[in-house]
Short mmCIF file of C-alpha atoms and ligand atoms in Angstrom, two decimals:
data_model
loop_
_atom_site.label_atom_id
_atom_site.label_comp_id
_atom_site.label_asym_id
_atom_site.label_seq_id
_atom_site.Cartn_x
_atom_site.Cartn_y
_atom_site.Cartn_z
CA MET F 1 116.78 60.82 89.49
CA SER F 2 113.35 62.33 89.75
CA ALA F 3 113.56 66.04 90.57
CA VAL F 4 116.31 68.19 89.08
CA VAL F 5 116.60 71.95 89.52
CA ILE F 6 118.38 74.13 86.96
CA VAL F 7 119.51 77.58 88.11
CA GLY F 8 121.43 80.43 86.58
CA ALA F 9 124.84 80.60 88.28
CA GLN F 10 125.62 84.21 87.28
CA TRP F 11 123.43 87.27 86.54
CA GLY F 12 120.92 85.54 84.26
CA ASP F 13 121.02 84.93 80.50
CA GLU F 14 123.47 82.06 80.99
CA GLY F 15 121.85 79.99 78.25
CA LYS F 16 119.53 78.13 80.62
CA GLY F 17 116.97 77.90 77.80
CA LYS F 18 119.20 75.66 75.75
CA VAL F 19 120.26 73.49 78.71
CA ILE F 20 116.68 73.15 79.93
CA ASP F 21 115.49 72.38 76.43
CA PHE F 22 118.20 69.74 76.16
CA LEU F 23 117.14 68.11 79.44
CA ALA F 24 113.45 68.52 78.68
CA GLN F 25 113.91 65.74 76.11
CA GLN F 26 114.14 63.33 79.06
CA ALA F 27 111.71 65.08 81.38
CA ASP F 28 108.08 64.17 81.99
CA MET F 29 107.33 67.59 83.46
CA VAL F 30 108.98 71.03 83.35
CA VAL F 31 108.10 73.58 86.05
CA ARG F 32 108.66 77.36 86.18
CA HIS F 33 108.66 78.50 89.81
CA GLN F 34 109.75 82.18 90.05
CA GLY F 35 110.05 85.41 88.11
CA GLY F 36 107.75 86.42 85.32
CA ASN F 37 108.03 87.80 81.83
CA ASN F 38 111.23 89.61 82.85
CA ALA F 39 112.79 86.30 81.75
CA GLY F 40 113.30 85.25 78.18
CA HIS F 41 114.51 82.00 76.67
CA THR F 42 115.49 81.54 73.07
CA VAL F 43 115.30 77.92 71.95
CA VAL F 44 116.30 76.76 68.47
CA VAL F 45 114.60 73.59 67.22
CA HIS F 46 115.34 72.41 63.66
CA ASP F 47 116.37 75.94 62.65
CA GLN F 48 113.11 77.31 64.04
CA GLU F 49 113.65 79.87 66.76
CA PHE F 50 111.20 80.10 69.67
CA LYS F 51 111.25 83.01 72.09
CA LEU F 52 109.49 82.19 75.36
CA HIS F 53 108.97 84.38 78.39
CA LEU F 54 106.54 82.53 80.65
CA VAL F 55 105.74 79.12 79.22
CA PRO F 56 108.39 76.49 80.09
CA SER F 57 110.38 75.39 77.05
CA GLY F 58 109.32 71.77 77.68
CA ILE F 59 106.18 72.72 75.77
CA LEU F 60 108.18 72.19 72.55
CA TYR F 61 108.26 68.42 73.25
CA PRO F 62 105.02 66.62 72.39
CA ASN F 63 104.63 64.64 75.62
CA THR F 64 106.10 66.89 78.30
CA ARG F 65 103.70 68.43 80.81
CA CYS F 66 104.47 72.02 81.78
CA VAL F 67 103.61 73.97 84.89
CA ILE F 68 103.72 77.65 85.77
CA ALA F 69 103.78 77.32 89.54
CA ASN F 70 102.75 79.56 92.45
CA GLY F 71 106.04 81.46 92.75
CA VAL F 72 105.72 83.00 89.28
CA VAL F 73 104.06 86.37 88.67
CA ILE F 74 101.91 86.23 85.55
CA ASP F 75 100.95 89.02 83.18
CA PRO F 76 97.86 87.35 81.68
CA GLY F 77 97.94 89.37 78.43
CA VAL F 78 101.54 88.31 77.83
CA LEU F 79 100.79 84.68 78.68
CA LEU F 80 97.77 84.51 76.37
CA ASP F 81 99.81 86.07 73.53
CA GLU F 82 102.53 83.49 74.11
CA LEU F 83 100.01 80.65 74.03
CA ALA F 84 98.56 82.00 70.76
CA TYR F 85 102.10 82.32 69.30
CA LEU F 86 102.83 78.70 70.18
CA GLN F 87 99.49 77.46 68.82
CA GLU F 88 100.03 79.31 65.54
CA ARG F 89 103.28 77.38 65.18
CA GLY F 90 101.57 74.05 65.76
CA VAL F 91 102.49 73.53 69.44
CA ASP F 92 99.86 71.80 71.61
CA VAL F 93 99.49 73.97 74.71
CA SER F 94 96.87 71.84 76.46
CA ARG F 95 99.77 70.26 78.41
CA LEU F 96 100.24 73.48 80.39
CA THR F 97 98.89 74.00 83.92
CA ILE F 98 98.95 77.32 85.76
CA SER F 99 98.88 77.72 89.53
CA SER F 100 95.75 79.22 91.03
CA LYS F 101 98.08 80.79 93.63
CA ALA F 102 100.38 82.61 91.20
CA HIS F 103 100.14 86.39 91.49
CA VAL F 104 98.96 88.52 88.60
CA VAL F 105 100.97 91.40 87.16
CA MET F 106 98.48 94.25 86.77
CA PRO F 107 98.82 97.31 84.51
CA TYR F 108 99.45 99.50 87.56
CA HIS F 109 102.46 97.32 88.40
CA THR F 110 103.98 97.93 84.98
CA GLN F 111 103.31 101.64 85.24
CA LEU F 112 104.72 101.87 88.77
CA ASP F 113 107.85 99.96 87.67
CA ALA F 114 108.52 102.68 85.07
CA LEU F 115 107.64 105.56 87.40
CA ASN F 116 109.81 104.17 90.22
CA GLU F 117 112.76 103.69 87.86
CA ASN F 118 112.38 107.20 86.51
CA HIS F 119 112.28 108.59 90.00
CA ARG F 120 115.49 106.79 91.01
CA GLY F 121 117.48 108.84 88.50
CA ASP F 122 121.11 107.72 88.55
CA ARG F 123 120.28 105.18 91.25
CA LYS F 124 117.98 103.26 88.94
CA LEU F 125 118.12 99.46 89.06
CA GLY F 126 117.78 98.93 85.33
CA THR F 127 114.68 96.72 85.71
CA THR F 128 113.02 95.12 82.71
CA LEU F 129 110.00 97.44 83.27
CA ARG F 130 107.63 94.46 83.22
CA GLY F 131 106.03 95.27 86.59
CA ILE F 132 107.75 92.35 88.31
CA GLY F 133 109.00 94.23 91.41
CA PRO F 134 105.69 96.00 92.12
CA ALA F 135 103.78 92.70 91.67
CA TYR F 136 106.01 90.93 94.23
CA MET F 137 105.70 93.98 96.50
CA ASP F 138 101.92 93.58 96.48
CA LYS F 139 102.27 89.87 97.16
CA ALA F 140 104.35 90.63 100.28
CA ALA F 141 102.01 93.47 101.26
CA ARG F 142 99.07 91.04 100.91
CA VAL F 143 97.19 93.20 98.47
CA GLY F 144 98.06 91.12 95.40
CA ILE F 145 95.58 89.55 93.01
CA ARG F 146 96.06 85.85 92.36
CA VAL F 147 95.08 83.80 89.34
CA ALA F 148 92.25 82.17 91.34
CA ASP F 149 90.73 85.62 91.99
CA LEU F 150 90.27 86.09 88.24
CA LEU F 151 87.87 83.15 88.23
CA TYR F 152 85.49 84.54 90.85
CA PRO F 153 83.79 87.81 89.83
CA ALA F 154 82.83 88.98 93.34
CA GLU F 155 86.29 88.21 94.73
CA LEU F 156 87.98 89.95 91.82
CA ARG F 157 85.86 93.08 92.18
CA ASP F 158 86.49 93.21 95.91
CA ARG F 159 90.26 92.71 95.71
CA LEU F 160 90.65 95.00 92.73
CA SER F 161 88.70 97.84 94.30
CA ARG F 162 90.84 97.61 97.48
CA ALA F 163 94.05 97.54 95.45
CA LEU F 164 92.96 100.43 93.22
CA GLU F 165 92.04 102.60 96.15
CA GLU F 166 95.70 102.57 97.17
CA LYS F 167 97.30 102.44 93.72
CA ASN F 168 95.25 105.31 92.35
CA ARG F 169 96.12 107.40 95.39
CA VAL F 170 99.85 106.80 94.79
CA LEU F 171 99.59 107.28 91.03
CA THR F 172 97.66 110.53 91.19
CA ARG F 173 99.13 112.14 94.31
CA ALA F 174 102.75 111.00 94.24
CA TYR F 175 103.27 110.90 90.49
CA GLY F 176 100.52 113.11 89.02
CA ALA F 177 99.54 110.19 86.76
CA LYS F 178 96.04 109.19 85.62
CA PRO F 179 94.04 106.79 87.83
CA PHE F 180 92.94 103.35 86.57
CA SER F 181 89.23 102.67 86.11
CA LEU F 182 87.87 99.84 88.25
CA GLU F 183 85.25 98.86 85.65
CA GLU F 184 87.73 98.74 82.78
CA LEU F 185 90.25 96.61 84.69
CA TYR F 186 87.54 94.39 86.15
CA ASP F 187 86.09 93.56 82.71
CA ARG F 188 89.49 92.98 81.18
CA PHE F 189 90.85 90.73 83.93
CA LEU F 190 87.60 88.79 84.25
CA ALA F 191 87.93 88.02 80.52
CA TYR F 192 91.57 86.96 81.06
CA GLY F 193 90.35 84.68 83.86
CA GLN F 194 87.86 83.00 81.52
CA ALA F 195 90.54 82.49 78.87
CA LEU F 196 92.99 80.99 81.41
CA LYS F 197 90.42 78.91 83.31
CA PRO F 198 91.05 75.61 81.46
CA TYR F 199 94.69 75.73 82.54
CA VAL F 200 94.27 76.66 86.23
CA ALA F 201 94.79 74.19 89.11
CA ASP F 202 96.55 73.77 92.45
CA THR F 203 99.86 72.86 90.84
CA SER F 204 101.62 71.81 94.06
CA ILE F 205 99.40 68.71 94.08
CA ILE F 206 100.20 67.90 90.45
CA ILE F 207 103.96 68.38 90.88
CA ASN F 208 104.14 66.31 94.08
CA GLU F 209 102.12 63.51 92.49
CA ALA F 210 104.52 63.47 89.55
CA ILE F 211 107.58 63.28 91.83
CA ASN F 212 106.00 60.59 94.00
CA ARG F 213 105.27 58.52 90.87
CA GLY F 214 108.96 58.73 89.95
CA ASP F 215 108.35 60.97 86.94
CA ARG F 216 111.32 63.07 85.90
CA VAL F 217 110.53 66.64 86.88
CA LEU F 218 112.72 69.52 85.78
CA PHE F 219 112.55 72.84 87.64
CA GLU F 220 113.43 75.64 85.30
CA GLY F 221 114.92 78.66 87.06
CA ALA F 222 114.75 82.12 85.54
CA GLN F 223 117.31 84.95 86.03
CA GLY F 224 120.38 83.94 88.05
CA THR F 225 121.75 83.50 91.56
CA MET F 226 123.42 86.93 91.54
CA LEU F 227 119.97 88.47 90.98
CA ASP F 228 118.45 86.63 93.98
CA ILE F 229 116.78 89.10 96.34
CA ASP F 230 118.62 87.62 99.35
CA HIS F 231 121.84 86.23 97.89
CA GLY F 232 122.49 88.47 94.90
CA THR F 233 124.02 91.92 94.55
CA TYR F 234 121.27 93.69 96.54
CA PRO F 235 119.72 96.16 95.74
CA TYR F 236 120.60 95.44 92.10
CA VAL F 237 118.57 92.26 92.03
CA THR F 238 115.19 90.98 90.97
CA SER F 239 112.40 90.48 93.52
CA SER F 240 112.21 86.67 93.59
CA HIS F 241 114.52 83.77 94.48
CA PRO F 242 116.28 82.49 91.37
CA SER F 243 118.49 80.31 93.60
CA ALA F 244 117.67 76.64 94.15
CA GLY F 245 115.74 77.10 97.41
CA GLY F 246 113.23 79.15 95.43
CA ALA F 247 112.14 76.00 93.64
CA ALA F 248 110.77 74.46 96.84
CA ILE F 249 108.68 77.46 97.88
CA GLY F 250 107.82 78.51 94.36
CA ALA F 251 106.50 75.10 93.38
CA GLY F 252 105.09 73.87 96.69
CA ILE F 253 107.43 70.90 97.19
CA GLY F 254 109.56 70.02 100.22
CA PRO F 255 113.31 70.60 99.83
CA THR F 256 113.85 66.87 100.50
CA LYS F 257 112.19 66.13 97.15
CA ILE F 258 115.00 67.77 95.18
CA ASP F 259 117.59 65.25 94.01
CA ARG F 260 120.09 67.44 92.19
CA VAL F 261 120.78 71.06 91.37
CA TYR F 262 122.74 72.13 88.31
CA GLY F 263 123.95 75.64 87.68
CA VAL F 264 124.30 77.11 84.22
CA ALA F 265 127.19 79.49 83.58
CA LYS F 266 128.54 81.12 80.48
CA ALA F 267 132.23 80.59 79.70
CA TYR F 268 132.48 84.34 80.39
CA THR F 269 130.12 86.66 82.31
CA THR F 270 127.32 89.02 81.29
CA ARG F 271 124.90 91.24 83.10
CA VAL F 272 122.03 93.49 82.01
CA GLY F 273 120.79 96.31 84.17
CA ASP F 274 122.78 98.28 86.70
CA GLY F 275 124.88 97.14 89.63
CA PRO F 276 128.36 95.90 90.47
CA PHE F 277 130.17 93.64 87.99
CA PRO F 278 133.84 93.19 89.02
CA THR F 279 135.14 91.48 85.85
CA GLU F 280 133.36 93.82 83.40
CA LEU F 281 135.32 94.60 80.22
CA HIS F 282 135.24 98.10 78.73
CA ASP F 283 137.47 97.34 75.76
CA ASN F 284 137.55 95.73 72.29
CA ILE F 285 137.51 92.24 73.74
CA GLY F 286 134.26 93.03 75.55
CA ASP F 287 132.78 94.40 72.31
CA LEU F 288 133.97 91.37 70.37
CA ILE F 289 132.40 88.92 72.83
CA ARG F 290 129.15 90.96 72.83
CA GLU F 291 128.87 90.86 69.05
CA ARG F 292 129.95 87.25 68.66
CA GLY F 293 127.72 86.05 71.46
CA HIS F 294 124.76 88.22 70.30
CA GLU F 295 124.70 89.57 73.81
CA TYR F 296 121.49 91.57 73.62
CA GLY F 297 118.57 90.91 76.01
CA THR F 298 115.82 88.52 74.80
CA THR F 299 113.22 90.49 76.71
CA THR F 300 114.33 94.11 76.36
CA GLY F 301 116.91 94.03 73.52
CA ARG F 302 119.36 95.91 75.78
CA PRO F 303 123.08 95.34 75.08
CA ARG F 304 124.47 93.13 77.83
CA ARG F 305 127.52 94.16 79.83
CA VAL F 306 130.30 91.63 79.20
CA GLY F 307 133.26 90.47 81.29
CA TRP F 308 135.67 87.62 82.03
CA LEU F 309 134.62 84.50 83.84
CA ASP F 310 134.42 85.08 87.58
CA ALA F 311 135.23 82.05 89.75
CA VAL F 312 134.38 84.05 92.90
CA VAL F 313 130.81 84.43 91.61
CA LEU F 314 130.67 80.76 90.67
CA ARG F 315 131.93 79.58 94.08
CA HIS F 316 129.25 81.74 95.70
CA SER F 317 126.70 80.10 93.43
CA VAL F 318 127.94 76.61 94.24
CA ARG F 319 127.48 77.35 97.95
CA ILE F 320 124.11 79.14 97.79
CA ASN F 321 122.55 76.53 95.54
CA GLY F 322 124.36 73.40 96.71
CA LEU F 323 125.25 72.77 93.07
CA SER F 324 125.86 69.20 91.97
CA GLY F 325 127.59 70.43 88.82
CA LEU F 326 127.80 73.16 86.22
CA ALA F 327 126.72 73.40 82.61
CA LEU F 328 129.14 75.68 80.77
CA THR F 329 127.63 77.50 77.79
CA ARG F 330 128.92 79.56 74.86
CA LEU F 331 132.46 78.20 75.03
CA ASP F 332 132.65 78.66 71.23
CA VAL F 333 132.26 82.44 71.64
CA LEU F 334 135.80 82.49 73.05
CA ASP F 335 137.30 80.87 69.89
CA GLY F 336 140.36 82.71 68.60
CA LEU F 337 141.01 84.88 71.67
CA PRO F 338 144.78 84.74 72.33
CA GLU F 339 144.33 84.65 76.09
CA LEU F 340 141.51 84.23 78.58
CA LYS F 341 141.25 85.53 82.11
CA ILE F 342 139.50 84.03 85.13
CA ALA F 343 138.98 85.99 88.35
CA THR F 344 140.11 83.78 91.22
CA ALA F 345 139.64 86.30 94.07
CA TYR F 346 139.08 90.04 94.60
CA ARG F 347 141.40 92.64 96.02
CA ASP F 348 140.18 95.46 98.24
CA GLN F 349 143.14 97.79 98.83
CA GLU F 350 145.69 95.50 100.52
CA MET F 351 143.25 92.72 101.34
CA THR F 352 142.55 89.65 99.24
CA LEU F 353 138.91 88.52 99.39
CA PRO F 354 138.39 84.87 98.45
CA GLU F 355 134.58 85.03 98.88
CA PHE F 356 131.97 87.19 97.19
CA PRO F 357 131.43 90.35 99.34
CA ASP F 358 128.05 90.65 101.03
CA THR F 359 127.48 94.34 100.36
CA ALA F 360 127.22 96.40 97.18
CA PHE F 361 129.43 99.14 98.61
CA VAL F 362 132.38 96.77 99.22
CA LEU F 363 131.82 95.27 95.80
CA ARG F 364 132.07 98.68 94.17
CA SER F 365 135.64 99.12 95.38
CA VAL F 366 137.10 95.66 94.66
CA SER F 367 139.23 94.69 91.70
CA PRO F 368 139.56 91.14 90.38
CA VAL F 369 142.69 89.03 90.82
CA TYR F 370 143.13 87.34 87.45
CA GLU F 371 144.69 84.13 86.32
CA VAL F 372 145.60 84.24 82.62
CA MET F 373 145.26 81.18 80.41
CA PRO F 374 146.15 80.68 76.75
CA GLY F 375 143.23 80.58 74.31
CA TRP F 376 142.69 78.28 71.29
CA ASP F 377 142.52 79.17 67.64
CA THR F 378 140.52 76.32 66.09
CA PRO F 379 136.71 76.75 65.99
CA ILE F 380 135.02 74.32 68.38
CA GLY F 381 131.40 74.58 67.17
CA GLN F 382 131.42 71.13 65.57
CA THR F 383 133.09 69.35 68.49
CA ARG F 384 130.96 66.73 70.20
CA SER F 385 133.34 65.23 72.76
CA LEU F 386 135.63 66.65 75.39
CA ARG F 387 138.77 64.99 74.09
CA ASP F 388 138.23 66.51 70.62
CA LEU F 389 138.34 70.03 72.06
CA PRO F 390 141.64 71.91 71.65
CA VAL F 391 143.93 71.18 74.58
CA ASN F 392 143.70 74.77 75.83
CA ALA F 393 139.90 74.59 75.88
CA GLN F 394 140.16 71.37 77.91
CA ARG F 395 142.58 73.11 80.30
CA TYR F 396 140.19 76.05 80.66
CA ILE F 397 137.40 73.64 81.64
CA GLU F 398 139.60 71.72 84.09
CA ARG F 399 140.79 74.93 85.71
CA ILE F 400 137.22 76.14 86.22
CA GLU F 401 136.36 72.84 87.87
CA GLU F 402 139.34 73.19 90.22
CA LEU F 403 138.50 76.78 91.09
CA VAL F 404 134.80 76.24 91.79
CA GLY F 405 134.90 72.71 93.20
CA VAL F 406 132.19 71.02 91.14
CA PRO F 407 132.34 69.09 87.85
CA ILE F 408 131.33 70.60 84.53
CA VAL F 409 128.74 68.12 83.35
CA LEU F 410 127.67 69.70 80.06
CA ILE F 411 129.37 72.05 77.61
CA SER F 412 127.52 74.01 74.96
CA VAL F 413 129.45 74.97 71.82
CA GLY F 414 126.64 76.40 69.67
CA ARG F 415 122.99 77.41 69.60
CA GLU F 416 121.43 74.16 68.31
CA ARG F 417 120.43 71.25 70.49
CA ALA F 418 123.06 69.10 68.80
CA SER F 419 125.95 71.47 69.61
CA THR F 420 126.37 70.04 73.08
CA ILE F 421 129.01 67.93 74.81
CA VAL F 422 127.47 65.85 77.58
CA ARG F 423 129.84 64.41 80.19
CA ASP F 424 127.37 62.98 82.66
CA GLU F 425 123.81 61.75 82.90
CA LEU F 426 121.94 64.69 84.41
CA PHE F 427 118.67 62.93 85.28
P1 IMP R 1 113.25 93.16 87.26
O1 IMP R 1 113.32 91.67 87.46
O2 IMP R 1 112.57 93.55 85.98
O3 IMP R 1 112.67 93.84 88.46
O4 IMP R 1 114.74 93.70 87.14
C1 IMP R 1 115.67 93.67 88.22
C2 IMP R 1 117.06 93.31 87.73
O5 IMP R 1 117.07 91.97 87.25
C3 IMP R 1 117.55 94.17 86.56
O6 IMP R 1 118.96 94.32 86.68
C4 IMP R 1 117.24 93.31 85.35
O7 IMP R 1 118.05 93.62 84.24
C5 IMP R 1 117.54 91.94 85.90
N1 IMP R 1 116.82 90.85 85.20
C6 IMP R 1 115.54 90.53 85.30
N2 IMP R 1 115.25 89.47 84.53
C7 IMP R 1 116.39 89.12 83.92
C8 IMP R 1 116.75 88.05 83.02
O8 IMP R 1 115.94 87.21 82.63
N3 IMP R 1 118.04 88.03 82.63
C9 IMP R 1 118.97 88.90 83.08
N4 IMP R 1 118.68 89.89 83.93
C10 IMP R 1 117.41 90.00 84.35
#
């Protein structure tokens, strides 16, 4: 197996960081292909915790090459801080390559993200306020600044002055905010360009060469399928394609190069930000899962909304991504709960909906149809094989497989790399 894509199967924060880190042990290259520093992975290595937002977690292995590909939007200040943080902790970052075609998150994007959210009032999206949406908007509007532009002073000045003409007009006239100074931004981003220059290349060439050589290449998705701009709960979504197809465009490889796609799902569901969430819990069980699972955002620290596992969401994810299997994380968080619920369908008045609705307004009115299963009372954190799990935990896993139609290939029962039950070779 040469090219494997890992995607979030729910609304992000599924524990992809741990699964990717686990697989990165066998990978020759790890590629980020969408999103930006709205994402956040926490990886625990020998009791040392690493928080990463842009750099692929493969960087924590001494021989793995890492790529931030064209589909990512990069805030250069954040990336340089992250590189310094890794270097201070003894990590060699010279194995990282950044796409010349990746778009740059500019300070006006971050400011516009906040102003837009403020203006939406009770219709706000709950974005991470990292400027991600406005940066992708500029990419689509063809007024974005790409990493390559930072390396060419005349090009940078030209593109920046065109962009500022429009941004300053919006900032001052629509929002009464202060304009940005061309000279100040030009100097700052030229300096960022010089600092990033050793890492910049056309990464599509590098990734394709690696695949063609038979290297094991892991594509690390950020966010989750339900936040995909086309296939998620629009408009409560991010502005990129966290689903598997996004890997092809975002890394510059043909879809035929992808061998397998695995989805990562928590044993329950969480969501940060606004938008529909049919299995959301508003009771003590929700609070208990939030506290036990430390369900607070890596990037923003926001408490995550918590709910039961939703098989309707997972079936949608299996279809959109063509999943080969699922990795189920945080099963240990459910230890000691007397019963567990799984949504198997939704009900809208008298109608039963087996598939995930395609509009936010239908979603708002549905209620989940639950199947109730008995829980287990022994802690499972030390378990390393499926047959050593309590019978009810095994039944929970089997039932999920039946409901979503793909095998569960990996089960995570704790934060450390070792707290993992592997059922299948993933590469
Ligand atoms: P944005 O990506 O900052 O524009 O935010 C859009 C939506 O995606 C909001 O609901 C965010 O909370 C959500 N989002 C963005 N990144 C992540 C992530 O890494 N995990 C979970 N939710 C995210």
